[in-house]
Short mmCIF file of C-alpha atoms in Angstrom, two decimals:
data_model
loop_
_atom_site.label_atom_id
_atom_site.label_comp_id
_atom_site.label_asym_id
_atom_site.label_seq_id
_atom_site.Cartn_x
_atom_site.Cartn_y
_atom_site.Cartn_z
CA UNK A 1263 151.54 95.71 115.83
CA UNK A 1264 150.74 92.70 117.99
CA UNK A 1265 148.84 92.58 121.30
CA UNK A 1266 149.06 89.52 123.52
CA UNK A 1267 147.29 88.94 126.83
CA UNK A 1268 147.85 86.25 129.41
CA UNK A 1269 146.15 85.48 132.69
CA UNK A 1270 148.23 87.99 134.62
CA UNK A 1271 150.21 90.17 132.22
CA UNK A 1272 150.09 91.49 128.71
CA UNK A 1273 152.46 92.97 126.21
CA UNK A 1274 152.39 95.02 123.02
CA UNK A 1275 154.88 94.65 120.18
CA UNK A 1276 155.89 96.84 117.22
CA UNK A 1277 158.12 95.96 114.29
CA UNK A 1278 160.81 98.60 113.73
CA UNK A 1279 163.42 99.24 111.07
CA UNK A 1280 166.21 99.81 113.59
CA UNK A 1281 167.22 101.08 117.04
CA UNK A 1282 170.57 102.52 118.07
CA UNK A 1283 172.13 104.29 121.00
CA UNK A 1284 172.34 108.05 120.60
CA UNK A 1285 176.05 108.00 121.48
CA UNK A 1286 176.83 105.33 118.86
CA UNK A 1287 177.92 106.24 115.33
CA UNK A 1288 175.35 105.87 112.60
CA UNK A 1289 175.15 102.35 111.22
CA UNK A 1290 173.05 100.96 108.35
CA UNK A 1291 169.75 99.30 109.33
CA UNK A 1292 170.11 95.61 110.24
CA UNK A 1293 169.06 92.91 107.81
CA UNK A 1294 166.47 91.57 110.26
CA UNK A 1295 163.77 93.75 111.83
CA UNK A 1296 163.82 94.89 115.44
CA UNK A 1297 160.84 94.23 117.72
CA UNK A 1298 159.88 96.85 120.33
CA UNK A 1299 158.02 95.25 123.24
CA UNK A 1300 155.94 97.08 125.85
CA UNK A 1301 155.30 94.97 128.94
CA UNK A 1302 154.66 95.08 132.68
CA UNK A 1303 155.78 91.59 133.59
CA UNK A 1304 157.66 92.81 136.66
CA UNK A 1305 154.91 95.15 137.80
CA UNK A 1306 156.68 98.13 136.18
CA UNK A 1307 155.83 99.32 132.68
CA UNK A 1308 158.93 99.04 130.50
CA UNK A 1309 160.06 99.03 126.88
CA UNK A 1310 162.55 96.47 125.57
CA UNK A 1311 163.95 95.75 122.12
CA UNK A 1312 164.37 92.25 120.63
CA UNK A 1313 166.21 91.10 117.53
CA UNK A 1314 166.39 87.56 116.17
CA UNK A 1315 166.02 85.28 119.18
CA UNK A 1316 166.89 87.52 122.11
CA UNK A 1317 166.53 90.94 123.72
CA UNK A 1318 169.18 93.57 123.06
CA UNK A 1319 171.25 94.09 126.22
CA UNK A 1320 171.27 97.51 127.82
CA UNK A 1321 168.24 98.83 125.94
CA UNK A 1322 165.67 98.41 128.72
CA UNK A 1323 163.57 101.58 129.17
CA UNK A 1324 161.65 102.29 132.39
CA UNK A 1325 158.54 104.05 131.10
CA UNK A 1326 158.01 105.75 134.46
CA UNK A 1327 161.09 107.94 133.89
CA UNK A 1328 161.36 107.99 130.08
CA UNK A 1329 160.42 110.61 127.50
CA UNK A 1330 159.80 110.18 123.78
CA UNK A 1331 160.47 112.89 121.19
CA UNK A 1332 159.79 113.03 117.46
CA UNK A 1333 162.89 113.76 115.35
CA UNK A 1334 161.05 113.34 112.07
CA UNK A 1335 158.12 111.51 110.44
CA UNK A 1336 159.89 108.13 110.77
CA UNK A 1337 162.43 108.79 113.52
CA UNK A 1338 162.06 109.31 117.28
CA UNK A 1339 164.31 109.65 120.28
CA UNK A 1340 163.68 107.93 123.63
CA UNK A 1341 165.48 109.39 126.67
CA UNK A 1342 165.55 107.43 129.93
CA UNK A 1343 167.33 107.71 133.26
CA UNK A 1344 169.99 105.29 134.41
CA UNK A 1345 169.07 102.43 136.70
CA UNK A 1346 172.41 102.69 138.50
CA UNK A 1347 171.76 103.10 142.23
CA UNK A 1348 174.99 105.08 142.59
CA UNK A 1349 173.86 108.65 141.92
CA UNK A 1350 177.40 109.77 141.14
CA UNK A 1351 177.53 107.26 138.30
CA UNK A 1352 173.94 107.76 137.14
CA UNK A 1353 173.37 109.18 133.69
CA UNK A 1354 170.69 109.52 131.05
CA UNK A 1355 170.86 107.60 127.82
CA UNK A 1356 169.14 108.02 124.50
CA UNK A 1357 167.89 105.49 121.98
CA UNK A 1358 166.91 106.47 118.44
CA UNK A 1359 164.03 104.51 116.90
CA UNK A 1360 163.43 104.22 113.16
CA UNK A 1361 159.92 103.28 111.94
CA UNK A 1362 158.68 101.71 108.71
CA UNK A 1363 155.93 104.31 108.08
CA UNK A 1364 154.21 107.31 109.67
CA UNK A 1365 151.17 105.33 110.81
CA UNK A 1366 153.33 102.96 112.86
CA UNK A 1367 155.20 105.96 114.27
CA UNK A 1368 151.92 107.50 115.47
CA UNK A 1369 150.74 104.20 116.93
CA UNK A 1370 154.04 103.73 118.75
CA UNK A 1371 153.87 107.20 120.31
CA UNK A 1372 150.27 106.58 121.38
CA UNK A 1373 151.21 103.24 122.90
CA UNK A 1374 154.21 104.78 124.66
CA UNK A 1375 151.96 107.36 126.34
CA UNK A 1376 149.35 104.79 127.35
CA UNK A 1377 151.90 102.39 128.80
CA UNK A 1378 153.71 105.24 130.53
CA UNK A 1379 150.51 106.07 132.36
CA UNK A 1380 149.68 102.42 133.03
CA UNK A 1381 148.27 102.06 136.54
CA UNK A 1382 150.41 99.17 137.69
CA UNK A 1383 151.31 98.70 141.35
CA UNK A 1384 153.05 95.44 142.22
CA UNK A 1385 151.53 93.83 139.16
CA UNK A 1386 147.94 94.79 140.02
CA UNK A 1387 145.77 97.37 138.25
CA UNK A 1388 144.37 100.13 140.42
CA UNK A 1389 140.55 100.23 140.72
CA UNK A 1390 138.52 102.63 138.64
CA UNK A 1391 139.11 106.19 139.82
CA UNK A 1392 142.15 105.41 141.99
CA UNK A 1393 145.13 107.73 141.79
CA UNK A 1394 148.51 106.51 140.60
CA UNK A 1395 151.73 108.01 141.93
CA UNK A 1396 153.02 108.33 138.34
CA UNK A 1397 152.49 111.88 137.10
CA UNK A 1398 150.40 112.28 133.97
CA UNK A 1399 150.84 114.84 131.21
CA UNK A 1400 148.13 116.93 132.85
CA UNK A 1401 149.93 116.89 136.22
CA UNK A 1402 153.23 117.90 134.63
CA UNK A 1403 151.88 121.08 133.06
CA UNK A 1404 149.18 122.21 135.54
CA UNK A 1405 149.78 123.56 139.02
CA UNK A 1406 148.20 121.18 141.60
CA UNK A 1407 146.41 123.99 143.47
CA UNK A 1408 144.80 125.21 140.22
CA UNK A 1409 143.65 121.70 139.30
CA UNK A 1410 142.23 121.18 142.79
CA UNK A 1411 140.21 124.41 142.57
CA UNK A 1412 139.05 123.58 139.05
CA UNK A 1413 137.72 120.11 139.87
CA UNK A 1414 136.21 121.35 143.15
CA UNK A 1415 134.36 124.12 141.32
CA UNK A 1416 132.90 121.90 138.62
CA UNK A 1417 132.17 119.14 141.11
CA UNK A 1418 129.43 121.26 142.68
CA UNK A 1419 125.88 120.81 141.40
CA UNK A 1420 125.12 124.52 141.56
CA UNK A 1421 127.75 125.19 138.91
CA UNK A 1422 126.57 122.22 136.83
CA UNK A 1423 123.05 123.65 137.06
CA UNK A 1424 124.28 127.03 135.90
CA UNK A 1425 125.72 125.44 132.76
CA UNK A 1426 122.79 123.10 132.14
CA UNK A 1427 120.38 126.03 132.39
CA UNK A 1428 122.33 127.84 129.70
CA UNK A 1429 119.69 126.83 127.18
CA UNK A 1430 121.67 128.09 124.19
CA UNK A 1431 124.56 125.83 125.15
CA UNK A 1432 122.61 122.74 126.23
CA UNK A 1433 120.00 123.10 123.50
CA UNK A 1434 122.65 123.36 120.78
CA UNK A 1435 124.41 120.21 121.96
CA UNK A 1436 121.11 118.36 122.16
CA UNK A 1437 119.97 119.53 118.73
CA UNK A 1438 123.35 118.67 117.15
CA UNK A 1439 123.00 115.09 118.37
CA UNK A 1440 119.31 114.65 117.52
CA UNK A 1441 119.64 116.22 114.07
CA UNK A 1442 122.61 113.96 113.29
CA UNK A 1443 121.17 110.85 114.87
CA UNK A 1444 122.53 108.67 112.07
CA UNK A 1445 126.09 109.59 113.08
CA UNK A 1446 125.49 108.14 116.54
CA UNK A 1447 123.47 105.02 115.75
CA UNK A 1448 125.47 101.86 116.45
CA UNK A 1449 128.63 103.85 117.17
CA UNK A 1450 131.01 104.03 120.10
CA UNK A 1451 130.59 107.52 121.58
CA UNK A 1452 132.94 109.01 124.16
CA UNK A 1453 131.69 112.06 126.09
CA UNK A 1454 134.88 113.60 127.47
CA UNK A 1455 134.15 115.05 130.89
CA UNK A 1456 130.41 114.43 130.47
CA UNK A 1457 130.31 118.22 130.32
CA UNK A 1458 128.02 118.36 127.32
CA UNK A 1459 125.17 116.79 129.27
CA UNK A 1460 124.24 114.35 126.50
CA UNK A 1461 125.73 111.24 128.12
CA UNK A 1462 122.29 110.09 129.24
CA UNK A 1463 121.22 109.78 125.58
CA UNK A 1464 123.39 106.69 125.26
CA UNK A 1465 123.77 103.40 127.08
CA UNK A 1466 126.82 104.61 128.93
CA UNK A 1467 129.67 103.36 131.04
CA UNK A 1468 131.30 106.02 133.20
CA UNK A 1469 135.09 105.75 133.51
CA UNK A 1470 136.46 107.99 136.23
CA UNK A 1471 139.83 109.63 135.65
CA UNK A 1472 141.71 112.13 133.51
CA UNK A 1473 141.71 111.67 129.75
CA UNK A 1474 145.51 111.77 129.94
CA UNK A 1475 145.48 108.65 132.14
CA UNK A 1476 142.40 106.45 131.65
CA UNK A 1477 142.19 103.58 129.18
CA UNK A 1478 139.17 102.62 127.10
CA UNK A 1479 138.27 99.08 126.08
CA UNK A 1480 137.99 100.19 122.43
CA UNK A 1481 138.45 103.21 120.19
CA UNK A 1482 135.62 105.73 119.76
CA UNK A 1483 133.81 106.59 116.53
CA UNK A 1484 132.65 109.95 117.92
CA UNK A 1485 134.19 112.21 120.54
CA UNK A 1486 131.88 114.76 122.15
CA UNK A 1487 132.84 117.28 124.81
CA UNK A 1488 132.39 120.81 126.05
CA UNK A 1489 136.01 121.98 126.37
CA UNK A 1490 135.37 125.68 125.75
CA UNK A 1491 136.21 128.34 128.30
CA UNK A 1492 136.09 132.12 128.25
CA UNK A 1493 137.70 133.33 125.01
CA UNK A 1494 137.44 129.68 123.90
CA UNK A 1495 140.85 128.69 125.35
CA UNK A 1496 140.56 129.60 129.05
CA UNK A 1497 140.91 126.65 131.49
CA UNK A 1498 143.08 124.86 128.87
CA UNK A 1499 140.57 122.06 128.38
CA UNK A 1500 141.00 122.21 124.60
CA UNK A 1501 144.37 120.56 125.11
CA UNK A 1502 142.74 117.66 126.94
CA UNK A 1503 140.17 117.43 124.12
CA UNK A 1504 142.99 117.07 121.58
CA UNK A 1505 144.76 114.50 123.76
CA UNK A 1506 141.50 112.54 123.94
CA UNK A 1507 141.30 112.70 120.12
CA UNK A 1508 144.80 111.26 119.77
CA UNK A 1509 144.21 108.55 122.35
CA UNK A 1510 140.62 107.48 121.82
CA UNK A 1511 139.32 108.44 118.36
CA UNK A 1512 139.46 106.13 115.35
CA UNK A 1513 141.00 107.56 112.16
CA UNK A 1514 138.53 109.91 110.45
CA UNK A 1515 136.26 109.76 113.50
CA UNK A 1516 133.95 112.69 114.25
CA UNK A 1517 134.47 115.37 116.88
CA UNK A 1518 131.56 117.37 118.34
CA UNK A 1519 132.53 120.24 118.21
CA UNK A 1520 135.05 120.02 115.36
CA UNK A 1521 136.06 123.66 114.80
CA UNK A 1522 136.39 126.71 117.05
CA UNK A 1523 136.73 130.34 115.99
CA UNK A 1524 137.82 133.33 118.05
CA UNK A 1525 136.27 136.54 116.68
CA UNK A 1526 137.80 139.95 117.42
CA UNK A 1527 136.96 143.58 116.70
CA UNK A 1528 137.98 146.94 118.20
CA UNK A 1529 135.30 148.63 120.29
CA UNK A 1530 134.45 152.04 121.75
CA UNK A 1531 132.78 152.19 125.17
CA UNK A 1532 133.27 155.40 127.14
CA UNK A 1533 131.09 154.17 130.01
CA UNK A 1534 133.23 151.10 130.56
CA UNK A 1535 136.49 153.00 130.33
CA UNK A 1536 135.36 155.63 132.84
CA UNK A 1537 134.02 152.94 135.18
CA UNK A 1538 137.38 151.16 135.31
CA UNK A 1539 139.41 154.35 135.56
CA UNK A 1540 137.25 155.65 138.42
CA UNK A 1541 138.05 152.59 140.50
CA UNK A 1542 141.61 153.83 140.81
CA UNK A 1543 140.54 157.14 142.41
CA UNK A 1544 140.61 155.44 145.80
CA UNK A 1545 144.39 155.28 145.51
CA UNK A 1546 144.69 159.03 144.91
CA UNK A 1547 143.79 159.84 148.51
CA UNK A 1548 146.58 161.59 150.35
CA UNK A 1549 145.12 161.13 153.83
CA UNK A 1550 143.29 157.83 154.18
CA UNK A 1551 143.25 157.38 157.96
CA UNK A 1552 146.55 159.18 157.99
CA UNK A 1553 148.11 157.20 155.14
CA UNK A 1554 149.10 158.67 151.77
CA UNK A 1555 148.00 156.14 149.13
CA UNK A 1556 149.09 158.04 146.05
CA UNK A 1557 152.33 156.07 145.64
CA UNK A 1558 150.21 153.01 144.78
CA UNK A 1559 147.95 154.74 142.26
CA UNK A 1560 150.05 153.77 139.24
CA UNK A 1561 150.14 150.08 140.19
CA UNK A 1562 146.41 150.07 140.93
CA UNK A 1563 145.69 151.75 137.59
CA UNK A 1564 147.59 149.05 135.69
CA UNK A 1565 146.03 146.33 137.85
CA UNK A 1566 142.46 147.31 137.04
CA UNK A 1567 143.25 147.52 133.33
CA UNK A 1568 144.91 144.08 133.43
CA UNK A 1569 141.51 142.46 134.03
CA UNK A 1570 139.62 141.33 130.91
CA UNK A 1571 135.98 142.39 131.20
CA UNK A 1572 133.41 139.59 130.96
CA UNK A 1573 129.90 140.84 130.13
CA UNK A 1574 127.34 141.07 127.35
CA UNK A 1575 127.71 144.20 125.25
CA UNK A 1576 125.80 145.84 122.43
CA UNK A 1577 127.30 145.07 118.99
CA UNK A 1578 126.82 148.74 118.05
CA UNK A 1579 129.91 149.42 120.17
CA UNK A 1580 132.11 147.67 117.59
CA UNK A 1581 134.23 150.03 115.54
CA UNK A 1582 134.81 147.69 112.58
CA UNK A 1583 133.71 144.33 111.17
CA UNK A 1584 135.37 141.45 113.04
CA UNK A 1585 138.17 139.12 112.00
CA UNK A 1586 138.56 135.49 113.07
CA UNK A 1587 141.19 133.00 114.21
CA UNK A 1588 140.29 129.38 113.43
CA UNK A 1589 141.28 126.32 115.48
CA UNK A 1590 140.50 123.02 113.73
CA UNK A 1591 140.14 120.46 116.52
CA UNK A 1592 140.59 117.63 113.99
CA UNK A 1593 144.05 118.83 112.99
CA UNK A 1594 145.41 121.02 115.80
CA UNK A 1595 148.27 119.78 117.94
CA UNK A 1596 148.31 120.20 121.69
CA UNK A 1597 151.46 122.34 121.40
CA UNK A 1598 149.64 124.77 119.08
CA UNK A 1599 147.67 125.96 122.10
CA UNK A 1600 150.67 126.69 124.32
CA UNK A 1601 151.19 130.01 122.53
CA UNK A 1602 148.70 131.69 120.21
CA UNK A 1603 149.78 134.66 118.10
CA UNK A 1604 147.10 136.49 116.10
CA UNK A 1605 148.00 139.45 113.82
CA UNK A 1606 145.22 142.02 113.84
CA UNK A 1607 144.01 144.19 110.96
CA UNK A 1608 140.79 146.19 110.81
CA UNK A 1609 139.34 149.18 108.95
CA UNK A 1610 137.39 151.63 111.13
CA UNK A 1611 133.75 152.08 110.12
CA UNK A 1612 133.38 155.24 112.19
CA UNK A 1613 135.52 158.01 113.66
CA UNK A 1614 135.76 157.45 117.42
CA UNK A 1615 138.01 156.62 120.32
CA UNK A 1616 138.99 152.93 120.43
CA UNK A 1617 139.06 151.57 123.98
CA UNK A 1618 140.25 148.06 123.27
CA UNK A 1619 139.52 144.72 121.62
CA UNK A 1620 136.24 142.79 121.96
CA UNK A 1621 136.35 139.00 121.60
CA UNK A 1622 133.88 136.12 121.43
CA UNK A 1623 133.86 132.64 119.95
CA UNK A 1624 131.75 130.05 118.21
CA UNK A 1625 132.12 126.30 117.61
CA UNK A 1626 130.88 124.04 114.82
CA UNK A 1627 129.09 120.70 115.18
CA UNK A 1628 129.83 119.25 111.76
CA UNK A 1629 127.33 116.44 111.49
CA UNK A 1630 126.71 114.36 108.39
CA UNK A 1631 123.12 115.62 108.18
CA UNK A 1632 123.17 119.10 109.75
CA UNK A 1633 125.90 121.61 110.53
CA UNK A 1634 125.09 123.62 113.62
CA UNK A 1635 126.99 126.53 115.19
CA UNK A 1636 127.02 127.46 118.87
CA UNK A 1637 127.80 131.18 119.05
CA UNK A 1638 128.58 133.57 121.90
CA UNK A 1639 128.46 136.65 119.65
CA UNK A 1640 127.21 140.04 120.89
CA UNK A 1641 123.61 140.52 119.87
CA UNK A 1642 122.95 136.77 119.93
CA UNK A 1643 121.14 135.12 122.86
CA UNK A 1644 123.46 135.39 125.85
CA UNK A 1645 125.34 132.32 127.09
CA UNK A 1646 127.18 131.69 130.37
CA UNK A 1647 130.40 132.49 128.49
CA UNK A 1648 129.19 136.04 127.64
CA UNK A 1649 131.79 138.02 125.68
CA UNK A 1650 135.17 139.34 126.75
CA UNK A 1651 136.78 142.75 126.25
CA UNK A 1652 140.43 143.71 126.65
CA UNK A 1653 140.46 147.39 127.65
CA UNK A 1654 143.41 149.65 126.85
CA UNK A 1655 144.54 152.04 129.57
CA UNK A 1656 145.48 154.46 126.78
CA UNK A 1657 142.75 154.60 124.08
CA UNK A 1658 143.57 155.56 120.52
CA UNK A 1659 141.64 157.80 118.12
CA UNK A 1660 140.63 156.67 114.63
CA UNK A 1661 138.86 158.21 111.67
CA UNK A 1662 136.43 156.55 109.30
CA UNK A 1663 138.33 154.33 106.87
CA UNK A 1664 141.51 154.37 108.94
CA UNK A 1665 143.39 151.08 109.26
CA UNK A 1666 143.88 149.60 112.74
CA UNK A 1667 146.62 147.01 113.13
CA UNK A 1668 148.07 145.15 116.06
CA UNK A 1669 148.69 141.80 117.68
CA UNK A 1670 146.94 139.52 120.16
CA UNK A 1671 149.50 137.25 121.78
CA UNK A 1672 148.35 134.64 124.31
CA UNK A 1673 150.74 132.48 126.34
CA UNK A 1674 149.47 129.52 128.39
CA UNK A 1675 150.57 129.09 132.01
CA UNK A 1676 150.27 126.39 134.65
CA UNK A 1677 147.24 127.97 136.36
CA UNK A 1678 145.08 126.66 133.48
CA UNK A 1679 144.80 130.00 131.73
CA UNK A 1680 146.62 132.53 129.57
CA UNK A 1681 148.55 135.77 129.80
CA UNK A 1682 147.32 138.14 127.07
CA UNK A 1683 149.48 140.79 125.42
CA UNK A 1684 147.51 143.16 123.22
CA UNK A 1685 148.75 145.94 120.96
CA UNK A 1686 146.53 148.17 118.81
CA UNK A 1687 147.88 150.84 116.47
CA UNK A 1688 146.24 153.39 114.19
CA UNK A 1689 147.96 153.70 110.83
CA UNK A 1690 148.33 156.90 108.84
CA UNK A 1691 145.40 157.73 106.56
CA UNK A 1692 144.65 160.29 103.90
CA UNK A 1693 147.34 161.71 101.57
CA UNK A 1694 150.60 159.84 101.99
CA UNK A 1695 148.98 156.81 103.61
CA UNK A 1696 150.52 154.52 100.99
CA UNK A 1697 153.89 155.17 102.63
CA UNK A 1698 152.49 153.58 105.81
CA UNK A 1699 153.50 154.59 109.30
CA UNK A 1700 151.97 154.33 112.77
CA UNK A 1701 150.65 157.53 114.35
CA UNK A 1702 149.23 156.05 117.57
CA UNK A 1703 149.88 152.82 119.45
CA UNK A 1704 148.70 151.39 122.76
CA UNK A 1705 149.53 148.11 124.52
CA UNK A 1706 148.36 146.24 127.58
CA UNK A 1707 148.99 143.00 129.44
CA UNK A 1708 145.99 141.13 130.79
CA UNK A 1709 145.44 138.05 132.93
CA UNK A 1710 142.67 135.83 131.57
CA UNK A 1711 142.59 133.95 134.88
CA UNK A 1712 141.49 137.10 136.74
CA UNK A 1713 138.64 138.75 134.80
CA UNK A 1714 136.27 141.48 135.88
CA UNK A 1715 132.78 139.93 135.83
CA UNK A 1716 130.49 142.79 134.90
CA UNK A 1717 127.29 140.89 134.08
CA UNK A 1718 125.21 142.59 136.81
CA UNK A 1719 126.12 146.11 135.69
CA UNK A 1720 123.43 148.23 134.02
CA UNK A 1721 123.78 148.27 130.25
CA UNK A 1722 122.68 151.73 129.00
CA UNK A 1723 122.95 150.76 125.35
CA UNK A 1724 119.35 151.05 124.19
CA UNK A 1725 120.14 154.49 122.81
CA UNK A 1726 123.37 156.14 121.79
CA UNK A 1727 125.66 156.92 124.71
CA UNK A 1728 126.21 160.54 125.56
CA UNK A 1729 129.75 161.49 126.44
CA UNK A 1730 129.02 163.34 129.69
CA UNK A 1731 129.84 161.06 132.67
CA UNK A 1732 133.44 162.16 132.89
CA UNK A 1733 133.12 164.55 135.81
CA UNK A 1734 134.89 162.16 138.21
CA UNK A 1735 138.03 162.21 136.09
CA UNK A 1736 140.58 164.96 135.98
CA UNK A 1737 143.02 165.44 133.09
CA UNK A 1738 145.89 164.16 135.23
CA UNK A 1739 144.00 160.94 136.01
CA UNK A 1740 144.21 159.57 132.47
CA UNK A 1741 147.08 160.80 130.31
CA UNK A 1742 145.33 161.05 126.93
CA UNK A 1743 146.47 163.59 124.37
CA UNK A 1744 143.47 165.15 122.62
CA UNK A 1745 145.09 168.05 120.82
CA UNK A 1746 143.67 168.73 117.36
CA UNK A 1747 141.26 165.81 117.62
CA UNK A 1748 137.54 166.29 117.63
CA UNK A 1749 135.31 164.55 120.18
CA UNK A 1750 134.64 160.95 119.05
CA UNK A 1751 131.16 159.80 118.15
CA UNK A 1752 130.07 156.29 118.91
CA UNK A 1753 128.22 154.08 116.50
CA UNK A 1754 124.61 155.13 116.14
CA UNK A 1755 123.50 152.12 114.10
CA UNK A 1756 124.60 148.49 113.90
CA UNK A 1757 127.56 148.00 111.64
CA UNK A 1758 127.05 146.70 108.16
CA UNK A 1759 127.53 142.92 108.19
CA UNK A 1760 127.11 142.81 111.97
CA UNK A 1761 124.39 140.25 111.41
CA UNK A 1762 126.95 138.06 109.67
CA UNK A 1763 128.56 137.46 113.03
CA UNK A 1764 125.83 134.95 113.81
CA UNK A 1765 126.03 131.65 112.09
#
């Protein structure tokens, strides 16, 4: 790879094995190498291919309209629009590119993305923070109104104060840096988003812009950020963190944090279930100022149960030890976060009624000197992330030792969040259990973007819950079959290994 810079323009060159048009028959690689050249000599970022003494005719690629796809470790496909001004004759064309090794393939893809987002207008670079009319990767996948709300929200000092005063969060970041001071000494550190609040520890230059668009004068030895949202993945900032890794981090560079884990366990909380169900009673009125609302009761019922509950709960409400889903930020691909599918399997520690799935997360700061975890687990000091619970509109009953299976399926959408599909099932237990079989199953669809923030609600968890506050509900309100099942008992003591949730 060669980089040249002149007084006005610059270019970047890669040596390739071969290039060929997609529509052309396969031909053996040429005897002389092909040079791929990125340049902006005309004020427009473009890619051209040169062999021997001249450029190959017809292979000019306008990076503003082109896309690059991997076909294999050493082979990629570049698709670009036609430059023909006659729309009736316009067409797309494809060029296959063959690389000498995987490292050069990765570098080429990184360069393609950087040049594609080059801020060039009539040959002049836009000033720091200016907006280019070329859409970035972020703009292409995120709805503009959602991005506007997001940046407006976090641009306000009151929200920054709320996060900075989360002493578990800010203190953990600070301690991770101080305890691993040797990792940072004499290194290039990039604080993505400056969200971690440690930027002031370094002699810093602030570069305004999206990580998908900005350019840095040199690669970073350490990448530090706070990309976590509710349930770890909400707000979809982990994707930007991974993009920053691919664009800015040197090979084998450090990431703070480097690993994230989503922890999950079924829970039983009669108070919460009744509270949500009682909200729908408004829609059972047959004469509300002369209007019969009952036709909307079913939709309202599903709507309230489609809201994940964000609060801090007592770990004694957990019905089984938790399981975890690990995301390694050093290895994960951006596309891995578009759709997350987690098979669930638990063994009930108590006989009770399961009302849904409780979730929380932790992240690892893997320093050379000290490894430090930041946890949002129930029972640990509360953070501004709290915990999150997905509540089933149809609870299921379990007995001690019974296996609970299911699936947590999360699909990203362009409002910077996820749609959650949850299924929990109770498997057969006792004699004949080896033959398997599901005896109860319940599913729900939730919108992570629209949670129910319950932090201000009273938490009557200092002693065991009684099961009395059901007088507002009638049997027809919640269709639960209780034949031949005894009244569930909630956990009286913390579960064995519940302390192991905290790292």
